[in-house]
Amino acid sequence: MRELSLNVMDIAQNSISAGASLVTIDVCQSSAADRLVISIIDNGRGMSAEQVARVTDPFFTTRTTRKVGLGIPLFKMEAEMTGGGLQIHSVPGEGTTVRAEFVPSHVDFIPLGDINSTVLLLITCNTDRDFVFHHKMDEREFTLDTRELRGILGEEVELNTPDVVAWIREYLEEQTECIKGEKI
Amino acid sequence: MKSLAELQAIRDKARSRVTLREGQDDAIRVLVGMATCGIAAGARPVLTTLVDEVAKRGLQNVMVTQTGCIGICQFEPVVEIVEPGKEKVTYVKMTPEKVTRVVNDHLVNGNVVTEYTIGANSK
């Protein structure tokens, strides 16, 4: 993958397949600690300890069509390449948390890339699920919670209505500029 | 700054022109392969462009959705167009530029862009 945000899209897709109604994407960047931590937390069906142990194996997949699953192994490799790592915590019936830690100063670090595009697509293409996106950069942070948006929009106006999509896109852009310190 | 008040205004505007989108049997379904293979091959900008173009042109009868890996990873990004009563069309090795043309020619005007289909690219 050329951007870590593409991996996020891939991993979040697993949460959707696991029947999650709420997926939280948490991106936490700290320049002082030289760390980037990406977490994908869902309330899907979860996995057994045995499944968790095998999920980083590329030759393990829940798919029945073929025998390889590369999403998690790739993400893990990308984290480990920088001196970081990946952990999975899962409870059957409760959900799964995938947490990957990266060292941004490492030469093999893959940039985060366009995380806002990932979040926007996840929201607008899965209007039957809720998403929480939390992005923290050092001292500044912001959160987008689709449950809050739904509270305002009511039931008849979907999150994929063009005007709403444009609002979410601009909101994400503005907030990102703010936490980067480019806009006050 | 984008405010939640603005979102309320959007809601009021949208409510005032309620369209019957429920239970459309004649809807055209557009499926984008978004498994690991598709994403790695560049499916995200393809999906973004599709969603944007369909919204921009106000195509009410088109439903853009994601799908998993359909087993032709070497042809990703793959976009399938399923229209009721017609044979499914599979577009392969898609790019945002190709998407713009497919939306215009196929979704709006009903002409399949043969040169982008799997049939024309499978040699």
Coordinates of C-alpha atoms in Angstrom, one line a residue:
Chain A
M1 CA 0.0 0.0 0.0
R2 CA 1.2 3.5 -0.8
E3 CA -0.6 5.1 2.1
L4 CA -1.5 3.8 5.6
S5 CA -5.0 5.4 5.1
L6 CA -5.6 2.7 2.5
N7 CA -4.9 0.0 5.0
V8 CA -7.3 1.7 7.4
M9 CA -10.0 1.4 4.7
D10 CA -9.1 -2.3 4.3
I11 CA -9.2 -3.1 8.0
A12 CA -12.4 -1.1 8.5
Q13 CA -13.9 -3.3 5.8
N14 CA -13.3 -6.3 8.0
S15 CA -15.3 -4.6 10.8
I16 CA -18.1 -4.0 8.4
S17 CA -18.0 -7.7 7.3
A18 CA -18.0 -8.6 11.0
G19 CA -21.4 -7.0 11.3
A20 CA -20.3 -4.0 13.3
S21 CA -22.8 -1.2 13.8
L22 CA -20.2 1.2 15.1
V23 CA -16.6 1.5 13.9
T24 CA -14.2 3.9 15.6
I25 CA -11.1 5.1 13.8
D26 CA -8.5 6.7 16.0
V27 CA -5.4 8.3 14.6
C28 CA -3.0 9.7 17.2
Q29 CA 0.3 11.4 16.1
S30 CA 2.9 12.5 18.5
S31 CA 6.0 14.3 17.3
A32 CA 7.6 14.4 20.7
A33 CA 7.4 10.6 21.1
D34 CA 7.9 10.0 17.4
R35 CA 4.9 7.8 17.2
L36 CA 1.8 7.3 15.1
V37 CA -0.9 5.0 16.5
I38 CA -3.8 3.9 14.4
S39 CA -6.6 2.0 16.0
I40 CA -9.7 0.5 14.4
I41 CA -12.3 -0.4 17.1
D42 CA -15.5 -2.2 16.2
N43 CA -18.5 -3.8 18.0
G44 CA -18.8 -6.6 15.5
R45 CA -19.0 -10.3 16.2
G46 CA -15.4 -10.6 17.4
M47 CA -13.0 -13.5 17.2
S48 CA -12.0 -16.4 19.4
A49 CA -8.4 -16.4 20.8
E50 CA -7.5 -19.1 18.3
Q51 CA -8.7 -16.9 15.4
V52 CA -6.8 -13.9 16.7
A53 CA -3.6 -16.0 16.9
R54 CA -4.0 -17.0 13.3
V55 CA -5.3 -13.8 11.7
T56 CA -1.8 -12.3 11.1
D57 CA -1.0 -15.4 9.0
P58 CA -1.5 -14.6 5.3
F59 CA -2.7 -18.1 4.7
F60 CA -5.6 -17.7 7.2
T61 CA -8.9 -16.2 6.1
T62 CA -12.5 -16.5 6.9
R63 CA -13.3 -16.4 3.2
T64 CA -14.4 -19.6 1.6
T65 CA -13.6 -18.6 -2.0
R66 CA -9.8 -18.8 -1.6
K67 CA -7.1 -19.4 0.9
V68 CA -5.3 -16.1 1.4
G69 CA -6.1 -13.0 3.4
L70 CA -3.5 -10.2 3.2
G71 CA -5.1 -7.2 4.9
I72 CA -4.0 -7.7 8.5
P73 CA -0.5 -9.3 7.6
L74 CA 0.3 -6.3 5.4
F75 CA -0.7 -3.7 8.0
K76 CA 1.4 -5.6 10.6
M77 CA 4.4 -5.8 8.3
E78 CA 4.2 -2.1 7.6
A79 CA 4.1 -1.3 11.3
E80 CA 7.0 -3.7 12.1
M81 CA 9.1 -2.3 9.3
T82 CA 9.3 1.0 11.2
G83 CA 10.1 -0.6 14.6
G84 CA 6.5 -0.5 15.7
G85 CA 4.0 -3.4 15.9
L86 CA 0.4 -4.5 15.7
Q87 CA -1.9 -5.9 18.4
I88 CA -5.4 -7.3 18.1
H89 CA -7.7 -7.6 21.0
S90 CA -11.0 -9.3 20.4
V91 CA -13.9 -10.7 22.4
P92 CA -16.4 -12.9 20.7
G93 CA -19.8 -11.2 20.6
E94 CA -18.3 -7.9 21.7
G95 CA -16.0 -6.6 19.0
T96 CA -12.4 -6.3 17.9
T97 CA -9.7 -3.7 18.3
V98 CA -6.8 -3.5 15.9
R99 CA -4.0 -1.2 17.1
A100 CA -0.9 -0.5 15.0
E101 CA 2.0 1.6 16.2
F102 CA 4.5 3.3 13.8
V103 CA 7.7 5.2 14.1
P104 CA 7.3 8.1 11.7
S105 CA 11.0 9.0 11.6
H106 CA 12.0 5.5 10.3
V107 CA 13.1 5.4 6.7
D108 CA 10.6 2.6 5.9
F109 CA 7.6 4.5 7.3
I110 CA 4.7 4.8 4.8
P111 CA 2.9 8.1 5.1
L112 CA -0.6 8.2 6.5
G113 CA -1.9 9.8 3.3
D114 CA -5.4 10.9 2.7
I115 CA -7.1 9.6 5.8
N116 CA -10.1 12.0 5.2
S117 CA -10.9 10.3 1.9
T118 CA -11.0 7.0 3.6
V119 CA -13.3 8.3 6.4
L120 CA -15.6 10.0 4.0
L121 CA -16.0 6.9 1.8
L122 CA -16.6 4.7 4.7
I123 CA -19.3 7.0 6.0
T124 CA -21.0 7.7 2.7
C125 CA -20.9 4.1 1.3
N126 CA -22.1 2.5 4.6
T127 CA -25.0 4.6 5.6
D128 CA -26.4 1.7 7.7
R129 CA -23.4 1.9 10.1
D130 CA -22.0 4.6 12.4
F131 CA -18.5 5.8 12.4
V132 CA -16.4 7.8 14.9
F133 CA -13.2 9.4 13.6
H134 CA -10.8 10.9 16.1
H135 CA -7.6 12.5 14.9
K136 CA -5.1 13.8 17.3
M137 CA -1.9 15.6 16.4
D138 CA 0.2 16.5 19.5
E139 CA -1.9 18.9 21.5
R140 CA -4.7 19.4 19.0
E141 CA -7.5 17.0 18.1
F142 CA -11.0 16.7 16.7
T143 CA -13.8 14.1 16.5
L144 CA -16.5 13.4 13.9
D145 CA -19.3 11.2 15.1
T146 CA -22.0 10.1 12.6
R147 CA -24.4 9.5 15.4
E148 CA -24.2 13.2 16.2
L149 CA -24.8 14.1 12.5
R150 CA -27.8 11.7 12.4
G151 CA -29.2 13.4 15.4
I152 CA -29.3 16.7 13.5
L153 CA -30.3 15.3 10.1
G154 CA -33.1 13.1 11.4
E155 CA -34.2 9.9 9.7
E156 CA -35.2 11.1 6.3
V157 CA -32.0 12.8 5.3
E158 CA -29.3 10.2 4.6
L159 CA -25.6 10.7 5.2
N160 CA -24.9 10.2 1.5
T161 CA -27.1 13.1 0.4
P162 CA -24.7 15.2 -1.9
D163 CA -24.9 18.3 0.3
V164 CA -24.2 16.3 3.4
V165 CA -21.2 14.6 1.8
A166 CA -19.9 18.0 0.8
W167 CA -20.4 19.2 4.4
I168 CA -18.5 16.2 5.9
R169 CA -15.7 16.6 3.3
E170 CA -15.2 20.3 4.1
Y171 CA -15.5 19.7 7.9
L172 CA -12.8 17.1 7.8
E173 CA -10.5 19.3 5.7
E174 CA -11.0 22.3 8.0
Q175 CA -10.5 20.4 11.2
T176 CA -7.4 18.8 9.8
E177 CA -5.9 22.2 8.9
C178 CA -6.7 23.3 12.5
I179 CA -5.0 20.4 14.2
K180 CA -2.0 20.9 11.9
G181 CA -1.9 24.5 13.1
E182 CA -2.4 25.8 9.5
K183 CA -5.7 27.5 10.5
I184 CA -6.9 29.0 13.7
Chain B
M1 CA -15.9 27.1 9.7
K2 CA -18.3 24.2 9.1
S3 CA -20.9 24.3 11.8
L4 CA -23.7 21.9 12.9
A5 CA -26.1 24.8 12.2
E6 CA -25.2 24.5 8.5
L7 CA -26.1 20.9 8.7
Q8 CA -29.5 21.8 10.0
A9 CA -30.0 24.1 7.0
I10 CA -29.0 21.2 4.7
R11 CA -31.6 19.0 6.4
D12 CA -34.4 21.5 6.0
K13 CA -33.5 22.0 2.3
A14 CA -33.3 18.2 1.7
R15 CA -36.6 17.6 3.5
S16 CA -38.4 20.2 1.3
R17 CA -37.7 18.1 -1.8
V18 CA -38.3 14.6 -0.6
T19 CA -37.8 12.2 -3.4
L20 CA -39.1 8.6 -3.4
R21 CA -35.9 6.6 -3.4
E22 CA -37.2 3.7 -1.4
G23 CA -37.9 0.4 -3.1
Q24 CA -36.5 1.3 -6.5
D25 CA -36.5 -1.9 -8.5
D26 CA -35.1 -0.3 -11.6
A27 CA -32.0 1.1 -9.9
I28 CA -28.6 0.6 -11.5
R29 CA -26.1 -0.9 -9.1
V30 CA -22.5 0.1 -9.4
L31 CA -20.1 -2.1 -7.5
V32 CA -16.5 -1.3 -6.7
G33 CA -14.1 -4.0 -5.5
M34 CA -12.7 -2.7 -2.2
A35 CA -10.8 -5.7 -0.9
T36 CA -7.1 -5.5 -0.1
C37 CA -6.3 -6.2 -3.8
G38 CA -8.6 -3.5 -5.1
I39 CA -7.5 -0.9 -2.6
A40 CA -3.8 -1.5 -3.3
A41 CA -4.5 -1.2 -7.0
G42 CA -6.1 2.3 -6.6
A43 CA -9.8 1.6 -5.9
R44 CA -10.2 4.4 -3.5
P45 CA -9.8 7.3 -5.9
V46 CA -12.0 5.4 -8.4
L47 CA -14.8 5.1 -5.8
T48 CA -14.4 8.7 -4.7
T49 CA -14.8 9.9 -8.3
L50 CA -17.8 7.6 -8.9
V51 CA -19.6 8.9 -5.8
D52 CA -18.7 12.5 -6.7
E53 CA -19.8 12.2 -10.4
V54 CA -23.1 10.4 -9.5
A55 CA -23.8 13.2 -7.0
K56 CA -22.8 16.0 -9.3
R57 CA -25.1 14.7 -12.0
G58 CA -27.9 14.0 -9.6
L59 CA -28.4 10.4 -10.8
Q60 CA -31.1 9.3 -8.5
N61 CA -31.5 5.8 -10.0
V62 CA -27.8 4.9 -9.4
M63 CA -26.6 3.1 -6.3
V64 CA -22.9 3.0 -5.7
T65 CA -21.7 0.3 -3.4
Q66 CA -18.6 -1.5 -2.4
T67 CA -18.0 -5.2 -2.8
G68 CA -15.2 -7.5 -1.8
C69 CA -12.7 -9.4 -3.9
I70 CA -14.4 -11.0 -6.9
G71 CA -11.3 -13.1 -7.8
I72 CA -9.8 -11.2 -10.7
C73 CA -7.2 -9.3 -8.7
Q74 CA -4.9 -8.8 -11.7
F75 CA -7.7 -6.6 -13.2
E76 CA -8.3 -4.4 -10.2
P77 CA -9.6 -1.7 -9.8
V78 CA -12.8 -3.4 -11.0
V79 CA -16.1 -1.7 -11.4
E80 CA -19.3 -3.7 -12.1
I81 CA -22.5 -2.2 -13.4
V82 CA -25.6 -4.2 -12.8
E83 CA -28.8 -3.1 -14.5
P84 CA -32.1 -4.9 -14.2
G85 CA -32.8 -6.9 -17.3
K86 CA -29.4 -6.4 -18.8
E87 CA -26.2 -8.4 -18.8
K88 CA -23.7 -7.3 -16.1
V89 CA -20.8 -5.2 -17.4
T90 CA -17.4 -5.5 -15.8
Y91 CA -14.9 -2.7 -16.3
V92 CA -11.3 -3.4 -15.4
K93 CA -8.1 -1.5 -14.6
M94 CA -10.2 1.5 -13.8
T95 CA -8.9 5.0 -13.1
P96 CA -10.7 8.2 -12.1
E97 CA -10.5 9.4 -15.7
K98 CA -12.1 6.3 -17.0
V99 CA -14.8 6.6 -14.4
T100 CA -15.8 10.0 -15.6
R101 CA -16.3 8.5 -19.1
V102 CA -18.2 5.5 -17.9
V103 CA -20.5 7.7 -15.9
N104 CA -21.1 9.9 -18.9
D105 CA -21.4 7.2 -21.6
H106 CA -22.8 4.3 -19.7
L107 CA -24.8 5.6 -16.7
V108 CA -26.2 8.7 -18.3
N109 CA -26.5 7.7 -22.0
G110 CA -26.7 3.9 -21.7
N111 CA -23.7 3.1 -24.0
V112 CA -21.3 0.5 -22.7
V113 CA -17.6 1.7 -23.0
T114 CA -16.4 -1.5 -24.6
E115 CA -12.7 -0.7 -24.6
Y116 CA -12.6 -0.6 -20.8
T117 CA -14.5 -3.9 -20.3
I118 CA -12.9 -7.2 -19.2
G119 CA -13.6 -8.7 -22.7
A120 CA -11.4 -6.1 -24.4
N121 CA -8.6 -6.4 -21.7
S122 CA -8.3 -10.1 -21.0
K123 CA -5.6 -11.0 -23.5

